[in-house]
mmCIF file of C-alpha atoms in Angstrom:
data_model
loop_
_atom_site.group_PDB
_atom_site.id
_atom_site.type_symbol
_atom_site.label_atom_id
_atom_site.label_comp_id
_atom_site.label_asym_id
_atom_site.label_seq_id
_atom_site.Cartn_x
_atom_site.Cartn_y
_atom_site.Cartn_z
ATOM 1 C CA MET A 1 0.000 0.000 0.000
ATOM 2 C CA ILE A 2 1.354 3.412 -1.000
ATOM 3 C CA GLN A 3 0.429 6.356 1.210
ATOM 4 C CA LEU A 4 0.514 9.834 -0.304
ATOM 5 C CA ALA A 5 -0.178 13.252 1.135
ATOM 6 C CA TYR A 6 -0.117 16.438 -0.908
ATOM 7 C CA ALA A 7 0.768 19.677 0.804
ATOM 8 C CA GLY A 8 0.155 22.699 -1.383
ATOM 9 C CA ASP A 9 -0.993 26.092 -0.199
ATOM 10 C CA GLY A 10 -3.554 24.531 2.111
ATOM 11 C CA GLU A 11 -3.553 21.582 4.463
ATOM 12 C CA GLY A 12 -3.426 19.093 1.612
ATOM 13 C CA ASP A 13 -5.032 15.686 1.257
ATOM 14 C CA ALA A 14 -3.927 12.149 2.087
ATOM 15 C CA VAL A 15 -4.789 9.157 -0.099
ATOM 16 C CA LEU A 16 -3.977 5.454 -0.386
ATOM 17 C CA VAL A 17 -2.876 3.831 -3.640
ATOM 18 C CA ASP A 18 -3.091 0.053 -3.867
ATOM 19 C CA PRO A 19 -0.502 -1.249 -6.362
ATOM 20 C CA LEU A 20 -2.004 -4.746 -6.052
ATOM 21 C CA VAL A 21 -5.163 -3.706 -7.912
ATOM 22 C CA ALA A 22 -5.324 -5.360 -11.327
ATOM 23 C CA ASP A 23 -4.084 -3.155 -14.188
ATOM 24 C CA MET A 24 -3.000 -0.398 -11.819
ATOM 25 C CA ASP A 25 -1.106 2.187 -13.874
ATOM 26 C CA MET A 26 1.744 3.662 -11.828
ATOM 27 C CA THR A 27 2.734 6.163 -14.539
ATOM 28 C CA PRO A 28 1.142 9.246 -12.899
ATOM 29 C CA LEU A 29 2.952 8.497 -9.634
ATOM 30 C CA TYR A 30 6.256 7.968 -11.392
ATOM 31 C CA ASP A 31 5.759 11.199 -13.357
ATOM 32 C CA LEU A 32 5.283 12.976 -10.032
ATOM 33 C CA PHE A 33 8.458 11.382 -8.701
ATOM 34 C CA ARG A 34 10.349 12.796 -11.698
ATOM 35 C CA ASN A 35 8.944 16.318 -11.260
ATOM 36 C CA PRO A 36 11.887 18.490 -10.123
ATOM 37 C CA ASP A 37 9.537 21.160 -8.724
ATOM 38 C CA VAL A 38 7.956 18.882 -6.090
ATOM 39 C CA VAL A 39 9.923 17.797 -3.016
ATOM 40 C CA LYS A 40 9.264 14.158 -2.148
ATOM 41 C CA VAL A 41 9.334 13.617 1.615
ATOM 42 C CA PHE A 42 9.805 10.102 3.038
ATOM 43 C CA HIS A 43 10.520 8.711 6.468
ATOM 44 C CA ALA A 44 13.211 5.992 6.479
ATOM 45 C CA ALA A 45 13.159 6.041 2.701
ATOM 46 C CA ARG A 46 15.674 3.386 1.736
ATOM 47 C CA GLN A 47 13.362 0.372 1.547
ATOM 48 C CA ASP A 48 10.685 2.305 -0.354
ATOM 49 C CA LEU A 49 13.232 3.729 -2.761
ATOM 50 C CA GLU A 50 14.609 0.266 -3.465
ATOM 51 C CA ILE A 51 11.155 -0.822 -4.646
ATOM 52 C CA PHE A 52 10.774 2.184 -6.944
ATOM 53 C CA ALA A 53 14.326 1.802 -8.251
ATOM 54 C CA ASN A 54 13.717 -1.839 -9.177
ATOM 55 C CA ASP A 55 10.096 -1.562 -10.325
ATOM 56 C CA GLY A 56 10.095 1.809 -12.073
ATOM 57 C CA ASP A 57 13.820 2.277 -12.715
ATOM 58 C CA LEU A 58 13.667 5.674 -10.994
ATOM 59 C CA ILE A 59 14.466 7.388 -7.724
ATOM 60 C CA PRO A 60 12.226 10.266 -6.620
ATOM 61 C CA THR A 61 13.917 13.669 -6.739
ATOM 62 C CA PRO A 62 14.201 16.124 -5.050
ATOM 63 C CA LEU A 63 14.272 13.876 -1.986
ATOM 64 C CA PHE A 64 14.078 14.506 1.768
ATOM 65 C CA ASP A 65 14.259 11.757 4.402
ATOM 66 C CA THR A 66 12.853 12.882 7.754
ATOM 67 C CA GLN A 67 14.621 10.082 9.660
ATOM 68 C CA VAL A 68 18.036 11.121 8.389
ATOM 69 C CA ALA A 69 17.265 14.801 8.979
ATOM 70 C CA ALA A 70 16.052 14.033 12.507
ATOM 71 C CA MET A 71 19.320 12.234 13.298
ATOM 72 C CA VAL A 72 21.220 15.325 12.161
ATOM 73 C CA CYS A 73 18.909 17.547 14.235
ATOM 74 C CA GLY A 74 19.522 15.710 17.501
ATOM 75 C CA PHE A 75 16.528 13.362 17.741
ATOM 76 C CA GLY A 76 18.688 10.293 18.310
ATOM 77 C CA GLU A 77 19.515 7.207 16.264
ATOM 78 C CA GLN A 78 16.978 5.843 13.766
ATOM 79 C CA VAL A 79 14.173 7.852 15.332
ATOM 80 C CA GLY A 80 10.723 6.441 14.510
ATOM 81 C CA TYR A 81 7.934 8.280 12.720
ATOM 82 C CA GLU A 82 5.614 7.969 15.724
ATOM 83 C CA THR A 83 8.222 9.682 17.902
ATOM 84 C CA LEU A 84 8.558 12.593 15.479
ATOM 85 C CA ALA A 85 4.787 12.858 15.116
ATOM 86 C CA ARG A 86 4.472 13.091 18.888
ATOM 87 C CA LYS A 87 7.376 15.479 19.511
ATOM 88 C CA VAL A 88 7.047 17.721 16.459
ATOM 89 C CA ALA A 89 3.416 17.530 15.328
ATOM 90 C CA LYS A 90 2.030 16.883 18.849
ATOM 91 C CA ALA A 91 0.027 14.013 17.362
ATOM 92 C CA SER A 92 -0.731 10.564 18.752
ATOM 93 C CA ILE A 93 -0.864 7.596 16.357
ATOM 94 C CA ASP A 94 -2.941 4.500 17.054
ATOM 95 C CA LYS A 95 -0.529 1.553 16.625
ATOM 96 C CA SER A 96 -3.101 -1.230 17.019
ATOM 97 C CA SER A 97 -3.099 -2.060 13.286
ATOM 98 C CA ARG A 98 0.678 -2.196 12.886
ATOM 99 C CA PHE A 99 1.000 -5.979 12.986
ATOM 100 C CA THR A 100 -2.197 -6.899 11.140
ATOM 101 C CA ASP A 101 -2.183 -8.756 7.801
ATOM 102 C CA TRP A 102 -1.580 -6.065 5.184
ATOM 103 C CA SER A 103 -1.688 -8.531 2.285
ATOM 104 C CA ARG A 104 -5.422 -9.175 2.694
ATOM 105 C CA ARG A 105 -7.986 -7.120 0.804
ATOM 106 C CA PRO A 106 -10.036 -5.144 1.458
ATOM 107 C CA LEU A 107 -8.216 -3.322 4.218
ATOM 108 C CA SER A 108 -10.218 -2.524 7.328
ATOM 109 C CA ASP A 109 -11.094 1.058 8.229
ATOM 110 C CA ALA A 110 -8.632 0.848 11.127
ATOM 111 C CA GLN A 111 -5.855 -0.236 8.764
ATOM 112 C CA LYS A 112 -6.636 2.598 6.363
ATOM 113 C CA LYS A 113 -6.596 5.110 9.193
ATOM 114 C CA TYR A 114 -3.250 3.811 10.417
ATOM 115 C CA ALA A 115 -1.792 3.831 6.894
ATOM 116 C CA LEU A 116 -2.902 7.412 6.267
ATOM 117 C CA ALA A 117 -1.443 8.517 9.596
ATOM 118 C CA ASP A 118 1.961 7.493 8.202
ATOM 119 C CA VAL A 119 1.914 10.548 5.925
ATOM 120 C CA THR A 120 -0.628 12.891 7.517
ATOM 121 C CA HIS A 121 1.965 14.566 9.743
ATOM 122 C CA LEU A 122 4.938 14.471 7.371
ATOM 123 C CA ARG A 123 4.438 18.055 6.204
ATOM 124 C CA VAL A 124 4.670 19.470 9.733
ATOM 125 C CA ILE A 125 7.681 17.275 10.501
ATOM 126 C CA TYR A 126 9.385 18.229 7.239
ATOM 127 C CA GLU A 127 8.848 21.945 7.736
ATOM 128 C CA HIS A 128 10.180 21.781 11.298
ATOM 129 C CA LEU A 129 13.294 19.801 10.342
ATOM 130 C CA ALA A 130 13.967 21.887 7.223
ATOM 131 C CA ALA A 131 13.806 25.071 9.269
ATOM 132 C CA GLU A 132 16.156 23.599 11.865
ATOM 133 C CA LEU A 133 18.629 22.540 9.171
ATOM 134 C CA ASP A 134 18.581 26.037 7.692
ATOM 135 C CA ARG A 135 19.027 27.567 11.153
ATOM 136 C CA THR A 136 22.060 25.420 11.938
ATOM 137 C CA GLY A 137 23.483 25.455 8.421
ATOM 138 C CA ARG A 138 23.352 21.675 8.278
ATOM 139 C CA ARG A 139 21.230 21.205 5.192
ATOM 140 C CA PRO A 140 24.375 20.262 3.206
ATOM 141 C CA TRP A 141 24.961 17.456 5.745
ATOM 142 C CA VAL A 142 21.594 15.936 4.899
ATOM 143 C CA GLU A 143 22.219 16.450 1.191
ATOM 144 C CA GLU A 144 25.357 14.300 1.491
ATOM 145 C CA GLU A 145 23.173 11.511 2.884
ATOM 146 C CA MET A 146 20.580 12.049 0.156
ATOM 147 C CA ASP A 147 23.305 11.621 -2.457
ATOM 148 C CA VAL A 148 23.699 8.040 -1.238
ATOM 149 C CA LEU A 149 19.942 7.423 -1.375
ATOM 150 C CA ARG A 150 19.744 8.943 -4.870
ATOM 151 C CA ASP A 151 22.525 6.723 -6.215
ATOM 152 C CA PRO A 152 21.052 3.771 -8.189
ATOM 153 C CA ALA A 153 24.046 1.651 -7.143
ATOM 154 C CA THR A 154 22.722 1.756 -3.572
ATOM 155 C CA TYR A 155 19.850 -0.519 -4.603
ATOM 156 C CA ARG A 156 21.621 -2.918 -6.942
ATOM 157 C CA VAL A 157 22.025 -6.232 -5.175
ATOM 158 C CA GLU A 158 23.313 -9.341 -6.930
ATOM 159 C CA PRO A 159 21.442 -12.306 -5.390
ATOM 160 C CA ARG A 160 24.617 -14.384 -5.025
ATOM 161 C CA GLU A 161 26.307 -11.536 -3.144
ATOM 162 C CA ALA A 162 23.339 -10.656 -0.913
ATOM 163 C CA TYR A 163 24.609 -12.827 1.977
ATOM 164 C CA GLN A 164 27.527 -10.442 2.448
ATOM 165 C CA ARG A 165 25.112 -7.894 3.934
ATOM 166 C CA LEU A 166 24.190 -10.232 6.770
ATOM 167 C CA LYS A 167 25.600 -9.543 10.212
ATOM 168 C CA THR A 168 26.827 -12.819 11.638
ATOM 169 C CA ARG A 169 29.664 -13.830 13.905
ATOM 170 C CA ASN A 170 29.787 -17.376 12.563
ATOM 171 C CA PRO A 171 32.743 -17.590 10.134
ATOM 172 C CA SER A 172 32.141 -21.230 9.191
ATOM 173 C CA PRO A 173 32.289 -21.640 5.386
ATOM 174 C CA ARG A 174 29.386 -24.144 5.509
ATOM 175 C CA PHE A 175 27.299 -21.708 7.538
ATOM 176 C CA LEU A 176 28.088 -18.973 5.009
ATOM 177 C CA GLY A 177 27.351 -21.343 2.126
ATOM 178 C CA ILE A 178 23.832 -22.048 3.370
ATOM 179 C CA ALA A 179 23.341 -18.354 4.153
ATOM 180 C CA ARG A 180 24.404 -17.514 0.596
ATOM 181 C CA GLU A 181 21.781 -19.832 -0.900
ATOM 182 C CA LEU A 182 19.006 -18.572 1.390
ATOM 183 C CA ALA A 183 19.872 -14.922 0.776
ATOM 184 C CA ALA A 184 20.015 -15.530 -2.981
ATOM 185 C CA PHE A 185 16.590 -17.206 -2.941
ATOM 186 C CA ARG A 186 15.137 -14.336 -0.897
ATOM 187 C CA GLU A 187 16.629 -11.731 -3.231
ATOM 188 C CA ASP A 188 15.376 -13.491 -6.377
ATOM 189 C CA TYR A 189 11.895 -13.913 -4.879
ATOM 190 C CA ALA A 190 11.766 -10.279 -3.756
ATOM 191 C CA GLN A 191 12.865 -8.941 -7.139
ATOM 192 C CA THR A 192 10.523 -11.235 -9.073
ATOM 193 C CA ASN A 193 7.497 -10.337 -6.945
ATOM 194 C CA ASN A 194 8.389 -6.673 -6.336
ATOM 195 C CA ILE A 195 8.148 -6.939 -2.569
ATOM 196 C CA PRO A 196 10.587 -6.024 0.219
ATOM 197 C CA ARG A 197 12.894 -8.870 1.192
ATOM 198 C CA THR A 198 11.808 -8.464 4.828
ATOM 199 C CA ARG A 199 8.286 -9.478 3.791
ATOM 200 C CA ILE A 200 9.686 -12.888 2.848
ATOM 201 C CA PHE A 201 11.793 -13.453 5.948
ATOM 202 C CA LYS A 202 13.991 -11.134 7.963
ATOM 203 C CA ASP A 203 17.713 -11.469 8.534
ATOM 204 C CA ASP A 204 17.326 -12.951 12.017
ATOM 205 C CA ALA A 205 14.977 -15.603 10.603
ATOM 206 C CA LEU A 206 17.466 -16.349 7.809
ATOM 207 C CA LEU A 207 20.274 -16.900 10.299
ATOM 208 C CA GLU A 208 17.991 -19.099 12.406
ATOM 209 C CA LEU A 209 17.251 -21.202 9.303
ATOM 210 C CA VAL A 210 20.987 -21.602 8.643
ATOM 211 C CA SER A 211 21.419 -22.954 12.157
ATOM 212 C CA LEU A 212 18.370 -25.263 11.951
ATOM 213 C CA LYS A 213 19.138 -26.592 8.446
ATOM 214 C CA PRO A 214 15.539 -27.855 7.957
ATOM 215 C CA LYS A 215 15.179 -30.836 5.638
ATOM 216 C CA ASP A 216 11.369 -30.955 5.459
ATOM 217 C CA MET A 217 8.231 -29.020 6.416
ATOM 218 C CA GLY A 218 8.200 -30.576 9.871
ATOM 219 C CA GLU A 219 11.649 -29.285 10.702
ATOM 220 C CA LEU A 220 10.847 -25.945 9.042
ATOM 221 C CA SER A 221 7.918 -25.494 11.432
ATOM 222 C CA LYS A 222 10.402 -25.342 14.335
ATOM 223 C CA ALA A 223 11.739 -21.993 13.110
ATOM 224 C CA ARG A 224 10.458 -19.497 15.687
ATOM 225 C CA LEU A 225 11.282 -16.326 13.757
ATOM 226 C CA LEU A 226 9.749 -17.276 10.416
ATOM 227 C CA LEU A 227 6.679 -15.371 9.249
ATOM 228 C CA ARG A 228 3.474 -17.360 8.827
ATOM 229 C CA GLU A 229 3.442 -16.797 5.059
ATOM 230 C CA ALA A 230 6.927 -18.323 4.789
ATOM 231 C CA ARG A 231 5.892 -21.626 6.355
ATOM 232 C CA LYS A 232 3.984 -22.805 3.294
ATOM 233 C CA GLY A 233 3.827 -22.611 -0.459
ATOM 234 C CA ALA A 234 6.547 -21.271 -2.735
ATOM 235 C CA ILE A 235 8.545 -19.580 0.012
ATOM 236 C CA ALA A 236 8.715 -22.698 2.184
ATOM 237 C CA ASP A 237 9.687 -24.808 -0.832
ATOM 238 C CA GLY A 238 12.352 -22.270 -1.771
ATOM 239 C CA ILE A 239 13.774 -22.298 1.746
ATOM 240 C CA LEU A 240 14.121 -26.077 1.801
ATOM 241 C CA LYS A 241 15.728 -26.137 -1.646
ATOM 242 C CA ALA A 242 18.141 -23.361 -0.676
ATOM 243 C CA VAL A 243 19.199 -25.164 2.515
ATOM 244 C CA ALA A 244 19.701 -28.399 0.574
ATOM 245 C CA ALA A 245 21.742 -26.556 -2.065
ATOM 246 C CA GLY A 246 23.907 -24.952 0.611
ATOM 247 C CA MET A 247 24.539 -28.325 2.248
ATOM 248 C CA ALA A 248 25.507 -29.838 -1.114
ATOM 249 C CA VAL A 249 28.077 -27.203 -2.130
ATOM 250 C CA PRO A 250 31.527 -28.829 -2.380
ATOM 251 C CA LYS A 251 33.883 -27.717 0.360
ATOM 252 C CA GLU A 252 36.232 -25.999 -2.063
ATOM 253 C CA GLU A 253 33.374 -23.881 -3.494
ATOM 254 C CA LEU A 254 32.109 -22.550 -0.171
ATOM 255 C CA PRO A 255 32.550 -18.820 0.474
ATOM 256 C CA PRO A 256 35.682 -17.991 2.445
ATOM 257 C CA PRO A 257 35.282 -16.617 5.966
ATOM 258 C CA PRO A 258 35.376 -12.823 6.085
ATOM 259 C CA LYS A 259 38.693 -11.259 6.876
ATOM 260 C CA GLN A 260 38.536 -10.097 10.450
ATOM 261 C CA LYS A 261 41.005 -8.042 12.334
ATOM 262 C CA SER A 262 42.414 -9.900 15.288
ATOM 263 C CA ARG A 263 42.242 -8.239 18.658
ATOM 264 C CA ASP A 264 46.025 -7.947 18.459
ATOM 265 C CA GLN A 265 45.703 -5.550 15.496
ATOM 266 C CA ILE A 266 43.385 -3.224 17.391
ATOM 267 C CA ASN A 267 44.882 -0.778 19.847
ATOM 268 C CA GLY A 268 42.298 -1.259 22.577
ATOM 269 C CA ALA A 269 43.226 1.871 24.522
ATOM 270 C CA LEU A 270 43.020 3.964 21.355
ATOM 271 C CA ALA A 271 39.644 2.437 20.475
ATOM 272 C CA ASP A 272 38.349 3.425 23.920
ATOM 273 C CA LEU A 273 39.634 6.982 23.459
ATOM 274 C CA LEU A 274 37.989 7.175 20.038
ATOM 275 C CA ARG A 275 34.673 6.143 21.593
ATOM 276 C CA VAL A 276 34.999 8.932 24.152
ATOM 277 C CA LEU A 277 35.865 11.410 21.396
ATOM 278 C CA LEU A 278 32.936 10.283 19.233
ATOM 279 C CA LYS A 279 30.477 10.531 22.109
ATOM 280 C CA ALA A 280 31.681 14.006 23.024
ATOM 281 C CA LYS A 281 31.652 15.216 19.433
ATOM 282 C CA ALA A 282 28.220 13.763 18.736
ATOM 283 C CA GLU A 283 26.715 15.304 21.856
ATOM 284 C CA ARG A 284 28.274 18.673 21.105
ATOM 285 C CA ALA A 285 26.975 18.595 17.527
ATOM 286 C CA GLY A 286 23.598 17.155 18.513
ATOM 287 C CA VAL A 287 23.970 14.318 15.984
ATOM 288 C CA ALA A 288 23.393 10.594 16.448
ATOM 289 C CA GLN A 289 26.719 8.808 16.999
ATOM 290 C CA LYS A 290 26.038 5.984 14.529
ATOM 291 C CA LEU A 291 25.406 8.510 11.770
ATOM 292 C CA ILE A 292 28.971 9.738 12.218
ATOM 293 C CA ALA A 293 30.833 6.453 12.765
ATOM 294 C CA THR A 294 30.033 2.901 13.802
ATOM 295 C CA ALA A 295 31.724 0.753 16.430
ATOM 296 C CA SER A 296 33.344 -1.172 13.582
ATOM 297 C CA ASP A 297 34.687 2.097 12.146
ATOM 298 C CA LEU A 298 36.326 2.909 15.475
ATOM 299 C CA ASP A 299 37.970 -0.522 15.670
ATOM 300 C CA ASP A 300 39.218 -0.075 12.098
ATOM 301 C CA ILE A 301 40.719 3.317 12.951
ATOM 302 C CA ALA A 302 42.343 1.860 16.076
ATOM 303 C CA ALA A 303 43.800 -0.906 13.884
ATOM 304 C CA GLY A 304 45.392 1.578 11.498
ATOM 305 C CA ALA A 305 42.691 2.379 8.932
ATOM 306 C CA ARG A 306 42.949 5.913 7.632
ATOM 307 C CA ASP A 307 40.125 5.983 5.107
ATOM 308 C CA GLY A 308 36.362 5.634 5.351
ATOM 309 C CA ASP A 309 33.128 7.599 5.346
ATOM 310 C CA TRP A 310 33.962 8.880 8.839
ATOM 311 C CA ARG A 311 36.713 10.994 7.259
ATOM 312 C CA LYS A 312 34.639 12.521 4.451
ATOM 313 C CA GLY A 313 32.425 15.592 4.206
ATOM 314 C CA TRP A 314 30.648 16.778 7.322
ATOM 315 C CA ARG A 315 31.696 13.652 9.232
ATOM 316 C CA GLY A 316 35.309 14.640 8.750
ATOM 317 C CA GLU A 317 34.567 18.123 10.055
ATOM 318 C CA VAL A 318 32.702 16.897 13.122
ATOM 319 C CA PHE A 319 34.832 13.881 14.046
ATOM 320 C CA GLY A 320 37.238 12.531 11.438
ATOM 321 C CA ALA A 321 39.889 15.249 11.543
ATOM 322 C CA ASP A 322 40.209 15.112 15.322
ATOM 323 C CA ALA A 323 40.121 11.305 15.268
ATOM 324 C CA LEU A 324 43.202 11.329 13.043
ATOM 325 C CA ARG A 325 44.893 13.910 15.251
ATOM 326 C CA LEU A 326 44.214 11.684 18.259
ATOM 327 C CA CYS A 327 45.735 8.689 16.465
ATOM 328 C CA GLU A 328 48.836 10.705 15.557
ATOM 329 C CA GLY A 329 49.349 11.873 19.135
ATOM 330 C CA GLU A 330 48.674 15.501 18.249
ATOM 331 C CA ILE A 331 45.857 15.898 20.798
ATOM 332 C CA ALA A 332 44.795 14.421 24.121
ATOM 333 C CA LEU A 333 41.433 14.259 25.864
ATOM 334 C CA ALA A 334 40.733 15.800 29.238
ATOM 335 C CA CYS A 335 37.606 15.645 31.381
ATOM 336 C CA LYS A 336 36.180 18.241 33.709
ATOM 337 C CA GLY A 337 32.864 17.236 35.187
ATOM 338 C CA HIS A 338 30.756 15.988 32.272
ATOM 339 C CA ASP A 339 32.747 17.988 29.743
ATOM 340 C CA VAL A 340 35.317 16.274 27.498
ATOM 341 C CA ARG A 341 37.899 18.666 26.125
ATOM 342 C CA ILE A 342 40.503 18.372 23.383
ATOM 343 C CA VAL A 343 43.979 19.370 24.533
ATOM 344 C CA PRO A 344 46.609 20.111 21.832
ATOM 345 C CA LEU A 345 49.949 18.471 22.552
ATOM 346 C CA ASP A 346 53.323 20.077 22.040
ATOM 347 C CA ALA A 347 54.892 18.534 18.932
ATOM 348 C CA SER A 348 58.290 18.622 20.610
#
């Protein structure tokens, strides 16, 4: 279900568009997405944009993601739409329909109301965040993030490489081999049916399936994290075939374990200092820490890495430059109360 709200000179209107209706022509919507005079506002846009990129071979422009903007404006990490609606628009959203079956038609009145609420307050949220970005001069920061979302390469996923996006600590080649087959099946099914991969099964369910290695429907039923729709029909059959294929891959053709830095390569004390620096810098800038650098980034820096997104653009200004200075022994950190200060060191 696609939710749309138009905000012109007045309050605007909100409507639902059902792409599952037979012979639904999406051309008018895609023409709107291409219109350079209309700003397209999304919340947590990436998954939606992936669908449009694959189905319509387009990415809406100009583009504004309220989740990204909110992280830049100090609302925390991956702030939810309901939180922004409550804090910015002073609106309360009824969540009772969130986990209902959205594949069934017709939708109930409660489902329609919930779906429309997803866009009803976006104008107020957008205007508030846009004004804050202009006030702080941080609109270019958000534009850097939008450049990533506007890049078609962001949404190109080769099914056989999809497993590399999974977050797992199990380096076993057999484990990775089964994960590769399951991820490839999920990616093929998602692309063929134009649905989000999480609607098939989520990453945690995929990793559970790798551990279970189900051989038949009985064993598949033991998967606790699998969605009901994935326990039968084409998805269930695909899961069992993928697991069997992963088990049958010759040892020499299994994917190699990812290269991981040993703890010996990471300067633990430096990593701890970098975490303190990141926290202080993020709090001072009012930006979510993970938007600047991840825990993995900090370990990489402490192991000698000197390149990465943390060093580019606004991230470099906020954190990256001082992170490098800390690594080179050019600065130290000092604390006074709750305040963390940067102390330049004498080069001599």
